[in-house]
mmCIF file of C-alpha atoms and ligand atoms in Angstrom:
data_model
loop_
_atom_site.group_PDB
_atom_site.id
_atom_site.type_symbol
_atom_site.label_atom_id
_atom_site.label_comp_id
_atom_site.label_asym_id
_atom_site.label_seq_id
_atom_site.Cartn_x
_atom_site.Cartn_y
_atom_site.Cartn_z
ATOM 1 C CA MET A 1 0.000 0.000 0.000
ATOM 2 C CA ASP A 2 1.368 3.417 -0.937
ATOM 3 C CA LEU A 3 0.936 6.075 1.736
ATOM 4 C CA LEU A 4 1.026 9.027 -0.655
ATOM 5 C CA THR A 5 -0.160 8.947 -4.254
ATOM 6 C CA ALA A 6 -0.700 11.343 -7.142
ATOM 7 C CA ARG A 7 -3.563 9.681 -8.967
ATOM 8 C CA ILE A 8 -3.817 10.603 -12.634
ATOM 9 C CA ASP A 9 -7.111 10.180 -14.452
ATOM 10 C CA LEU A 10 -6.136 9.456 -18.043
ATOM 11 C CA ASP A 11 -9.784 9.631 -19.135
ATOM 12 C CA ALA A 12 -9.799 13.252 -17.955
ATOM 13 C CA ILE A 13 -6.735 13.984 -20.106
ATOM 14 C CA ALA A 14 -8.435 12.275 -23.058
ATOM 15 C CA HIS A 15 -11.573 14.345 -22.477
ATOM 16 C CA ASN A 16 -9.571 17.584 -22.206
ATOM 17 C CA THR A 17 -7.687 16.818 -25.414
ATOM 18 C CA ARG A 18 -10.920 16.236 -27.328
ATOM 19 C CA THR A 19 -12.541 19.297 -25.762
ATOM 20 C CA ILE A 20 -9.652 21.564 -26.727
ATOM 21 C CA LYS A 21 -9.507 20.088 -30.230
ATOM 22 C CA GLY A 22 -13.211 20.852 -30.566
ATOM 23 C CA LEU A 23 -12.688 24.441 -29.417
ATOM 24 C CA ILE A 24 -9.825 25.242 -31.784
ATOM 25 C CA GLY A 25 -11.345 23.726 -34.921
ATOM 26 C CA ASP A 26 -8.811 23.011 -37.637
ATOM 27 C CA VAL A 27 -5.908 24.729 -35.866
ATOM 28 C CA ARG A 28 -3.153 22.228 -34.983
ATOM 29 C CA LEU A 29 -2.810 21.280 -31.313
ATOM 30 C CA MET A 30 0.705 21.109 -29.875
ATOM 31 C CA ALA A 31 0.306 19.615 -26.390
ATOM 32 C CA VAL A 32 2.904 20.849 -23.929
ATOM 33 C CA VAL A 33 4.245 18.017 -21.765
ATOM 34 C CA LYS A 34 7.362 19.662 -20.307
ATOM 35 C CA ALA A 35 8.183 19.299 -16.597
ATOM 36 C CA ASP A 36 7.091 15.675 -16.722
ATOM 37 C CA GLY A 37 3.729 16.616 -18.141
ATOM 38 C CA TYR A 38 3.152 19.295 -15.489
ATOM 39 C CA GLY A 39 3.656 16.550 -12.899
ATOM 40 C CA HIS A 40 1.254 14.099 -14.572
ATOM 41 C CA GLY A 41 3.904 11.938 -16.303
ATOM 42 C CA ALA A 42 5.017 13.162 -19.716
ATOM 43 C CA LEU A 43 4.962 9.841 -21.512
ATOM 44 C CA GLU A 44 1.644 8.603 -20.156
ATOM 45 C CA ALA A 45 0.078 12.005 -20.834
ATOM 46 C CA ALA A 46 1.541 12.271 -24.340
ATOM 47 C CA ARG A 47 0.316 8.810 -25.335
ATOM 48 C CA ILE A 48 -3.270 9.504 -24.306
ATOM 49 C CA MET A 49 -3.156 12.974 -25.858
ATOM 50 C CA ALA A 50 -1.827 11.530 -29.124
ATOM 51 C CA ASP A 51 -4.643 8.973 -29.161
ATOM 52 C CA ASN A 52 -7.199 11.719 -28.699
ATOM 53 C CA GLY A 53 -6.074 14.181 -31.324
ATOM 54 C CA ALA A 54 -2.930 16.055 -30.240
ATOM 55 C CA ASP A 55 -0.952 16.791 -33.402
ATOM 56 C CA ALA A 56 2.446 17.539 -31.870
ATOM 57 C CA PHE A 57 4.237 17.888 -28.538
ATOM 58 C CA GLY A 58 6.181 20.708 -26.957
ATOM 59 C CA VAL A 59 8.804 20.317 -24.238
ATOM 60 C CA ALA A 60 11.502 22.497 -22.762
ATOM 61 C CA THR A 61 14.666 20.376 -22.753
ATOM 62 C CA LEU A 62 16.366 17.967 -25.123
ATOM 63 C CA ARG A 63 16.265 15.246 -22.483
ATOM 64 C CA GLU A 64 12.485 15.610 -22.228
ATOM 65 C CA ALA A 65 12.182 15.332 -26.015
ATOM 66 C CA VAL A 66 14.452 12.290 -26.227
ATOM 67 C CA ALA A 67 12.437 10.541 -23.478
ATOM 68 C CA LEU A 68 9.238 10.993 -25.508
ATOM 69 C CA ARG A 69 10.855 9.549 -28.625
ATOM 70 C CA GLU A 70 12.353 6.649 -26.683
ATOM 71 C CA GLY A 71 8.903 6.014 -25.199
ATOM 72 C CA GLY A 72 7.466 5.601 -28.683
ATOM 73 C CA VAL A 73 5.912 9.023 -29.290
ATOM 74 C CA ASP A 74 6.267 9.474 -33.035
ATOM 75 C CA LYS A 75 4.394 12.737 -33.625
ATOM 76 C CA PRO A 76 6.455 15.942 -34.004
ATOM 77 C CA VAL A 77 8.235 16.992 -30.793
ATOM 78 C CA LEU A 78 9.597 20.519 -30.385
ATOM 79 C CA ALA A 79 12.185 21.360 -27.681
ATOM 80 C CA TRP A 80 12.858 25.041 -27.053
ATOM 81 C CA LEU A 81 15.238 25.217 -24.079
ATOM 82 C CA TRP A 82 18.755 24.138 -25.043
ATOM 83 C CA SER A 83 22.227 25.573 -25.073
ATOM 84 C CA PRO A 84 24.501 25.878 -28.109
ATOM 85 C CA GLU A 85 27.124 24.236 -25.863
ATOM 86 C CA GLN A 86 25.063 21.046 -25.589
ATOM 87 C CA ASP A 87 25.406 17.913 -27.693
ATOM 88 C CA ILE A 88 22.361 18.018 -29.963
ATOM 89 C CA ALA A 89 23.251 14.973 -32.087
ATOM 90 C CA GLU A 90 21.036 12.468 -30.254
ATOM 91 C CA ALA A 91 17.963 14.701 -30.314
ATOM 92 C CA LEU A 92 18.430 15.471 -33.996
ATOM 93 C CA ALA A 93 18.981 11.811 -34.847
ATOM 94 C CA LEU A 94 15.631 11.091 -33.189
ATOM 95 C CA GLY A 95 13.938 13.729 -35.324
ATOM 96 C CA VAL A 96 13.350 16.216 -32.494
ATOM 97 C CA GLU A 97 12.555 19.693 -33.805
ATOM 98 C CA LEU A 98 14.524 22.485 -32.156
ATOM 99 C CA GLY A 99 13.416 25.968 -31.257
ATOM 100 C CA VAL A 100 15.897 28.650 -32.339
ATOM 101 C CA PRO A 101 15.814 31.367 -29.665
ATOM 102 C CA SER A 102 18.949 33.359 -30.584
ATOM 103 C CA LEU A 103 21.478 34.076 -33.291
ATOM 104 C CA ALA A 104 23.997 31.832 -31.490
ATOM 105 C CA HIS A 105 21.539 28.920 -31.659
ATOM 106 C CA ALA A 106 20.983 29.541 -35.374
ATOM 107 C CA ARG A 107 24.730 29.547 -36.037
ATOM 108 C CA THR A 108 25.155 26.286 -34.094
ATOM 109 C CA LEU A 109 22.507 24.574 -36.220
ATOM 110 C CA VAL A 110 23.992 25.913 -39.444
ATOM 111 C CA ASP A 111 27.509 24.803 -38.438
ATOM 112 C CA ALA A 112 26.329 21.361 -37.280
ATOM 113 C CA ALA A 113 25.537 20.583 -40.912
ATOM 114 C CA VAL A 114 23.106 17.859 -39.765
ATOM 115 C CA PRO A 115 19.569 17.693 -41.184
ATOM 116 C CA ALA A 116 17.140 19.209 -38.703
ATOM 117 C CA ARG A 117 13.669 20.671 -38.430
ATOM 118 C CA VAL A 118 13.719 24.006 -36.637
ATOM 119 C CA CYS A 119 11.228 26.650 -35.542
ATOM 120 C CA VAL A 120 12.375 30.215 -34.918
ATOM 121 C CA LYS A 121 11.421 31.563 -31.501
ATOM 122 C CA VAL A 122 11.098 35.318 -31.839
ATOM 123 C CA ASP A 123 10.968 37.740 -28.941
ATOM 124 C CA THR A 124 7.831 39.843 -29.334
ATOM 125 C CA GLY A 125 7.884 41.486 -25.909
ATOM 126 C CA LEU A 126 8.277 38.843 -23.194
ATOM 127 C CA HIS A 127 11.999 39.635 -23.131
ATOM 128 C CA ARG A 128 12.897 36.130 -22.080
ATOM 129 C CA SER A 129 14.329 33.745 -24.645
ATOM 130 C CA GLY A 130 13.631 34.538 -28.296
ATOM 131 C CA VAL A 131 15.470 36.163 -31.196
ATOM 132 C CA ASP A 132 15.525 39.946 -30.763
ATOM 133 C CA GLU A 133 13.965 41.910 -33.604
ATOM 134 C CA ALA A 134 17.367 43.396 -34.477
ATOM 135 C CA ASP A 135 18.572 39.849 -35.299
ATOM 136 C CA TRP A 136 15.497 38.587 -37.151
ATOM 137 C CA ASP A 137 16.871 39.272 -40.643
ATOM 138 C CA GLU A 138 20.204 37.605 -39.947
ATOM 139 C CA VAL A 139 18.604 34.525 -38.397
ATOM 140 C CA PHE A 140 15.975 34.189 -41.122
ATOM 141 C CA THR A 141 18.633 34.549 -43.828
ATOM 142 C CA LEU A 142 21.052 32.083 -42.207
ATOM 143 C CA LEU A 143 18.321 29.459 -41.874
ATOM 144 C CA ARG A 144 16.970 30.103 -45.366
ATOM 145 C CA ASP A 145 20.398 29.491 -46.891
ATOM 146 C CA ALA A 146 21.157 26.286 -44.954
ATOM 147 C CA ASP A 147 19.983 23.440 -47.170
ATOM 148 C CA HIS A 148 20.164 20.895 -44.354
ATOM 149 C CA LEU A 149 17.634 22.818 -42.236
ATOM 150 C CA THR A 150 13.857 22.763 -42.629
ATOM 151 C CA VAL A 151 12.143 25.705 -40.993
ATOM 152 C CA THR A 152 8.654 24.711 -39.827
ATOM 153 C CA GLY A 153 7.590 28.202 -38.751
ATOM 154 C CA VAL A 154 7.976 31.013 -36.263
ATOM 155 C CA PHE A 155 6.773 30.959 -32.665
ATOM 156 C CA SER A 156 6.641 33.295 -29.701
ATOM 157 C CA HIS A 157 5.318 33.360 -26.135
ATOM 158 C CA LEU A 158 2.925 35.858 -24.547
ATOM 159 C CA ALA A 159 3.661 37.686 -21.301
ATOM 160 C CA CYS A 160 0.093 38.476 -20.221
ATOM 161 C CA ALA A 161 -2.095 35.836 -21.855
ATOM 162 C CA ASP A 162 -3.866 35.129 -18.554
ATOM 163 C CA GLU A 163 -5.237 38.675 -18.798
ATOM 164 C CA PRO A 164 -6.953 38.392 -22.202
ATOM 165 C CA GLU A 165 -7.652 42.128 -22.461
ATOM 166 C CA HIS A 166 -4.126 43.219 -21.513
ATOM 167 C CA PRO A 167 -2.764 45.576 -24.215
ATOM 168 C CA ALA A 168 0.551 43.680 -24.246
ATOM 169 C CA ASN A 169 -1.226 40.779 -25.998
ATOM 170 C CA ASP A 170 -2.125 42.905 -28.990
ATOM 171 C CA ALA A 171 1.306 44.513 -29.059
ATOM 172 C CA GLN A 172 2.944 41.068 -29.094
ATOM 173 C CA ALA A 173 0.486 39.815 -31.725
ATOM 174 C CA THR A 174 1.421 42.731 -33.963
ATOM 175 C CA ALA A 175 5.134 42.061 -33.520
ATOM 176 C CA PHE A 176 4.510 38.368 -34.239
ATOM 177 C CA GLY A 177 2.740 39.235 -37.477
ATOM 178 C CA ARG A 178 5.700 41.439 -38.361
ATOM 179 C CA ALA A 179 8.119 38.525 -37.809
ATOM 180 C CA ILE A 180 6.121 36.190 -40.056
ATOM 181 C CA ALA A 181 5.872 38.847 -42.764
ATOM 182 C CA ARG A 182 9.598 39.572 -42.525
ATOM 183 C CA ALA A 183 10.527 35.891 -42.822
ATOM 184 C CA ARG A 184 8.319 35.541 -45.886
ATOM 185 C CA SER A 185 9.612 38.697 -47.497
ATOM 186 C CA LEU A 186 13.131 37.280 -47.150
ATOM 187 C CA GLY A 187 12.007 34.138 -48.959
ATOM 188 C CA LEU A 188 11.802 31.888 -45.889
ATOM 189 C CA ASP A 189 8.812 29.579 -45.933
ATOM 190 C CA VAL A 190 7.132 29.578 -42.476
ATOM 191 C CA PRO A 191 4.039 27.372 -42.795
ATOM 192 C CA VAL A 192 3.145 26.599 -39.151
ATOM 193 C CA ASN A 193 3.314 29.544 -36.767
ATOM 194 C CA HIS A 194 2.245 29.609 -33.117
ATOM 195 C CA LEU A 195 1.832 32.207 -30.416
ATOM 196 C CA CYS A 196 -0.917 30.956 -28.075
ATOM 197 C CA ASN A 197 -0.508 29.066 -24.809
ATOM 198 C CA SER A 198 -3.598 27.766 -22.944
ATOM 199 C CA PRO A 199 -5.102 31.091 -21.874
ATOM 200 C CA ALA A 200 -4.647 32.669 -25.291
ATOM 201 C CA ALA A 201 -5.805 29.558 -27.169
ATOM 202 C CA LEU A 202 -9.020 29.563 -25.135
ATOM 203 C CA THR A 203 -9.748 33.282 -25.021
ATOM 204 C CA ARG A 204 -8.136 34.812 -28.126
ATOM 205 C CA PRO A 205 -9.221 32.854 -31.211
ATOM 206 C CA ASP A 206 -7.873 35.714 -33.328
ATOM 207 C CA LEU A 207 -4.300 34.872 -32.254
ATOM 208 C CA ARG A 208 -4.334 31.137 -32.971
ATOM 209 C CA HIS A 209 -2.481 31.148 -36.326
ATOM 210 C CA GLU A 210 -1.825 27.593 -37.633
ATOM 211 C CA GLN A 211 -1.056 25.963 -34.270
ATOM 212 C CA VAL A 212 -1.490 26.528 -30.533
ATOM 213 C CA ARG A 213 0.797 25.275 -27.727
ATOM 214 C CA VAL A 214 -1.470 24.176 -24.910
ATOM 215 C CA GLY A 215 -0.124 22.993 -21.565
ATOM 216 C CA VAL A 216 -2.075 23.501 -18.372
ATOM 217 C CA ALA A 217 -5.531 23.149 -19.957
ATOM 218 C CA MET A 218 -4.626 19.664 -21.242
ATOM 219 C CA TYR A 219 -4.480 18.581 -17.601
ATOM 220 C CA GLY A 220 -7.917 20.048 -16.887
ATOM 221 C CA LEU A 221 -6.937 23.306 -15.248
ATOM 222 C CA GLU A 222 -8.480 26.591 -16.311
ATOM 223 C CA PRO A 223 -5.630 29.005 -17.076
ATOM 224 C CA VAL A 224 -7.764 32.073 -16.401
ATOM 225 C CA PRO A 225 -9.555 32.024 -13.044
ATOM 226 C CA GLY A 226 -13.333 32.115 -13.405
ATOM 227 C CA LEU A 227 -13.580 30.606 -16.893
ATOM 228 C CA ASN A 228 -15.206 27.242 -17.534
ATOM 229 C CA HIS A 229 -14.459 25.312 -20.701
ATOM 230 C CA GLY A 230 -15.727 21.991 -19.348
ATOM 231 C CA LEU A 231 -12.221 20.678 -18.629
ATOM 232 C CA ARG A 232 -11.667 17.922 -16.047
ATOM 233 C CA PRO A 233 -8.749 18.148 -13.585
ATOM 234 C CA ALA A 234 -6.687 15.000 -14.002
ATOM 235 C CA MET A 235 -4.683 14.894 -10.762
ATOM 236 C CA THR A 236 -5.660 13.982 -7.201
ATOM 237 C CA TRP A 237 -2.952 14.057 -4.532
ATOM 238 C CA ALA A 238 -3.949 11.920 -1.572
ATOM 239 C CA ALA A 239 -2.453 10.184 1.449
ATOM 240 C CA SER A 240 -3.658 7.525 3.872
ATOM 241 C CA VAL A 241 -4.472 8.748 7.364
ATOM 242 C CA LEU A 242 -1.839 7.191 9.632
ATOM 243 C CA VAL A 243 -3.187 7.866 13.083
ATOM 244 C CA VAL A 244 -6.273 9.426 14.677
ATOM 245 C CA LYS A 245 -5.655 10.633 18.218
ATOM 246 C CA PRO A 246 -7.354 12.780 20.833
ATOM 247 C CA ILE A 247 -6.210 16.245 21.833
ATOM 248 C CA THR A 248 -7.332 18.179 24.865
ATOM 249 C CA ALA A 249 -8.308 21.854 24.823
ATOM 250 C CA GLY A 250 -5.179 23.960 25.330
ATOM 251 C CA GLU A 251 -2.749 21.352 23.968
ATOM 252 C CA GLY A 252 -0.707 22.173 20.875
ATOM 253 C CA THR A 253 0.498 20.119 17.936
ATOM 254 C CA SER A 254 3.555 19.903 15.702
ATOM 255 C CA TYR A 255 6.852 21.831 15.920
ATOM 256 C CA GLY A 256 6.716 25.072 17.811
ATOM 257 C CA LEU A 257 3.198 24.257 19.057
ATOM 258 C CA THR A 258 2.001 27.066 16.794
ATOM 259 C CA TRP A 259 -1.603 25.814 16.991
ATOM 260 C CA THR A 260 -3.504 24.869 20.095
ATOM 261 C CA ALA A 261 -6.837 23.097 20.330
ATOM 262 C CA GLY A 262 -9.675 25.377 21.394
ATOM 263 C CA GLU A 263 -11.738 22.387 22.531
ATOM 264 C CA ASP A 264 -11.265 18.716 23.232
ATOM 265 C CA GLY A 265 -11.223 16.845 19.938
ATOM 266 C CA TYR A 266 -9.228 14.683 17.539
ATOM 267 C CA LEU A 267 -6.305 15.044 15.181
ATOM 268 C CA ALA A 268 -5.401 13.007 12.101
ATOM 269 C CA VAL A 269 -1.766 12.552 11.102
ATOM 270 C CA VAL A 270 -1.254 12.562 7.323
ATOM 271 C CA PRO A 271 2.033 11.366 5.768
ATOM 272 C CA ALA A 272 2.883 14.247 3.435
ATOM 273 C CA GLY A 273 5.410 16.918 4.324
ATOM 274 C CA TYR A 274 7.647 19.498 2.782
ATOM 275 C CA ALA A 275 9.985 16.791 1.471
ATOM 276 C CA ASP A 276 6.989 15.560 -0.533
ATOM 277 C CA GLY A 277 6.020 18.982 -1.851
ATOM 278 C CA VAL A 278 3.700 20.425 0.806
ATOM 279 C CA PRO A 279 5.423 23.768 1.454
ATOM 280 C CA ARG A 280 5.645 25.030 5.024
ATOM 281 C CA ASN A 281 3.855 28.201 4.000
ATOM 282 C CA TRP A 282 0.674 26.273 3.176
ATOM 283 C CA GLN A 283 0.166 26.154 6.962
ATOM 284 C CA GLY A 284 -3.233 27.542 7.796
ATOM 285 C CA HIS A 285 -4.400 27.632 4.157
ATOM 286 C CA LEU A 286 -4.792 23.944 3.372
ATOM 287 C CA GLU A 287 -7.998 22.038 3.991
ATOM 288 C CA VAL A 288 -7.725 18.278 3.641
ATOM 289 C CA GLY A 289 -10.661 16.294 2.259
ATOM 290 C CA ILE A 290 -11.531 13.110 4.167
ATOM 291 C CA GLY A 291 -14.741 11.225 3.444
ATOM 292 C CA GLY A 292 -16.101 14.166 1.460
ATOM 293 C CA LYS A 293 -15.620 16.672 4.326
ATOM 294 C CA ARG A 294 -12.929 19.337 4.610
ATOM 295 C CA TYR A 295 -10.707 19.576 7.670
ATOM 296 C CA PRO A 296 -8.123 22.297 8.401
ATOM 297 C CA GLN A 297 -4.457 21.393 8.395
ATOM 298 C CA VAL A 298 -3.080 22.764 11.664
ATOM 299 C CA GLY A 299 0.340 23.576 13.064
ATOM 300 C CA ARG A 300 3.651 23.430 11.250
ATOM 301 C CA VAL A 301 4.134 21.398 8.094
ATOM 302 C CA CYS A 302 6.907 18.885 8.920
ATOM 303 C CA MET A 303 9.312 17.133 6.571
ATOM 304 C CA ASP A 304 7.207 13.965 6.378
ATOM 305 C CA GLN A 305 3.798 14.761 7.793
ATOM 306 C CA ILE A 306 1.040 17.223 8.475
ATOM 307 C CA VAL A 307 -1.627 17.265 11.142
ATOM 308 C CA VAL A 308 -5.309 17.818 10.488
ATOM 309 C CA SER A 309 -7.889 18.889 13.067
ATOM 310 C CA LEU A 310 -10.971 16.656 12.992
ATOM 311 C CA GLY A 311 -12.874 18.668 15.609
ATOM 312 C CA ALA A 312 -15.070 16.193 17.489
ATOM 313 C CA ASN A 313 -14.571 13.670 14.669
ATOM 314 C CA GLU A 314 -18.314 13.379 14.252
ATOM 315 C CA PHE A 315 -17.937 11.601 10.897
ATOM 316 C CA GLY A 316 -15.670 8.923 12.350
ATOM 317 C CA VAL A 317 -12.417 9.455 10.447
ATOM 318 C CA GLN A 318 -10.147 6.412 10.927
ATOM 319 C CA PRO A 319 -6.625 5.309 10.075
ATOM 320 C CA ASP A 320 -6.303 4.299 6.381
ATOM 321 C CA ASP A 321 -9.028 6.734 5.300
ATOM 322 C CA GLU A 322 -8.010 8.712 2.244
ATOM 323 C CA ALA A 323 -6.906 12.302 2.953
ATOM 324 C CA VAL A 324 -7.035 14.432 -0.196
ATOM 325 C CA ILE A 325 -4.528 17.285 -0.312
ATOM 326 C CA PHE A 326 -5.989 18.494 -3.603
ATOM 327 C CA GLY A 327 -8.190 17.013 -6.286
ATOM 328 C CA GLU A 328 -11.351 14.945 -6.222
ATOM 329 C CA GLY A 329 -12.816 14.968 -2.721
ATOM 330 C CA GLY A 330 -10.718 17.915 -1.530
ATOM 331 C CA MET A 331 -9.692 21.423 -2.547
ATOM 332 C CA SER A 332 -9.194 21.824 -6.272
ATOM 333 C CA ALA A 333 -5.672 22.744 -7.411
ATOM 334 C CA THR A 334 -7.086 26.103 -8.474
ATOM 335 C CA GLU A 335 -8.692 26.694 -5.073
ATOM 336 C CA LEU A 336 -5.521 25.709 -3.241
ATOM 337 C CA ALA A 337 -3.486 27.999 -5.496
ATOM 338 C CA ALA A 338 -5.768 30.936 -4.684
ATOM 339 C CA ALA A 339 -5.574 30.153 -0.962
ATOM 340 C CA THR A 340 -1.765 29.979 -0.982
ATOM 341 C CA GLY A 341 -0.985 32.878 -3.296
ATOM 342 C CA THR A 342 0.188 30.922 -6.306
ATOM 343 C CA ILE A 343 -1.152 29.482 -9.571
ATOM 344 C CA ASN A 344 -2.634 26.052 -10.302
ATOM 345 C CA TYR A 345 0.345 25.340 -12.591
ATOM 346 C CA GLU A 346 2.627 25.334 -9.550
ATOM 347 C CA VAL A 347 0.247 23.292 -7.411
ATOM 348 C CA VAL A 348 0.168 20.304 -9.805
ATOM 349 C CA CYS A 349 3.973 20.392 -10.058
ATOM 350 C CA ARG A 350 4.224 20.037 -6.256
ATOM 351 C CA PRO A 351 3.799 16.286 -5.597
ATOM 352 C CA THR A 352 7.283 14.853 -5.252
ATOM 353 C CA GLY A 353 9.380 13.086 -2.608
ATOM 354 C CA ARG A 354 7.669 9.888 -1.464
ATOM 355 C CA THR A 355 4.639 10.438 -3.724
ATOM 356 C CA VAL A 356 3.897 7.437 -5.951
ATOM 357 C CA ARG A 357 2.184 8.293 -9.224
ATOM 358 C CA THR A 358 -0.645 5.970 -10.257
ATOM 359 C CA TYR A 359 -2.886 5.950 -13.317
ATOM 360 C CA GLU A 360 -6.509 5.122 -13.896
ATOM 361 C CA GLY A 361 -8.620 4.983 -17.049
ATOM 362 C CA GLY A 362 -7.003 5.580 -20.356
ATOM 363 C CA VAL A 363 -8.198 2.696 -22.455
ATOM 364 C CA HIS A 364 -6.753 3.431 -25.874
ATOM 365 C CA LEU A 365 -9.319 4.296 -28.523
HETATM 366 C C1 PLP B 401 7.055 28.459 -24.765
HETATM 367 C C2 PLP B 401 5.849 27.893 -24.088
HETATM 368 N N1 PLP B 401 4.775 27.597 -24.827
HETATM 369 C C3 PLP B 401 3.656 27.087 -24.278
HETATM 370 C C4 PLP B 401 3.574 26.860 -22.918
HETATM 371 C C5 PLP B 401 2.300 26.302 -22.347
HETATM 372 O O1 PLP B 401 1.680 27.234 -21.499
HETATM 373 P P1 PLP B 401 0.281 26.898 -20.818
HETATM 374 O O2 PLP B 401 0.549 25.853 -19.799
HETATM 375 O O3 PLP B 401 -0.181 28.181 -20.259
HETATM 376 O O4 PLP B 401 -0.603 26.396 -21.892
HETATM 377 C C6 PLP B 401 4.673 27.167 -22.101
HETATM 378 C C7 PLP B 401 4.593 26.984 -20.648
HETATM 379 O O5 PLP B 401 4.982 27.782 -19.854
HETATM 380 C C8 PLP B 401 5.846 27.697 -22.702
HETATM 381 O O6 PLP B 401 6.935 27.991 -21.976
#
């Protein structure tokens, strides 16, 4: 029996993939499975997404891309976070497409003289990685003239997509259009261009171009609080209650005795701590779901465990009962994010340490 599990509902991922495909019509869907599929397992997620209509996959690193290929994913895979100092031979041999985020990256690919599919990442205002406008012409020309390189398109990333009306979105969209036009005017064919992440893909149909790169929504999380696209969260993080024990009014629990019982009652000890991804600063914000009821986590978060106040334990919580940290039967990842001052993206990347990932559903179509 595993004490702490991240349970992944593959049917939810299948449903989300089909839902997003339905929303974007004939635009291509690149599913983003970086960071181990936002904590859901990149390979398992990619396989179910591929079966349900994802056209391509996006990851950050070369290692992530190679793992997909080695796991049998044969649809296009784009990796956009690599260094010109790295060995790119293995990724290229496996047909991984590389993002080109700077002039130095373009020169490396030209000098490598190895056939490769590449996509130019242009900076349109995020000012993170991406070719600066001053270098666009040189990069486009270098790539155009390298016979061993196939340029699939141009892509860019939005800074404020989770605020659909933010003026920066339109400014970046204009710059993106300028990059595509410039590439074409220099004779570079750029057939598949992409700017939208989840929030933009769902709220700005005018910015979708030929492809969208959707991450968080694939896992059932709304990228803009308050919207509802009928997505189903795929992850539940749950532990088995270890111990239920009484506490007397005035007694404290956990390090520092930072919480004391106001009345006689019961505590449940839950085996998930900061070494497993429950940060200490969730103290006082987390409510754990047990038997369909919510109970406050109390006192300090320890390395291996947290303590939950059951009050009078009127619903009879017992050892081995499931204690949901987030997901079905507890707080949603989005709710927990709001309560702890972060975003649902970060919450689903939390389960680590002694967490065992398990899968349910996912019968291949
Ligand atoms: C370049 C790029 N494209 C797409 C995505 C997917 O974003 P989201 O999870 O909001 O869909 C990310 C994730 O941060 C990214 O870095």
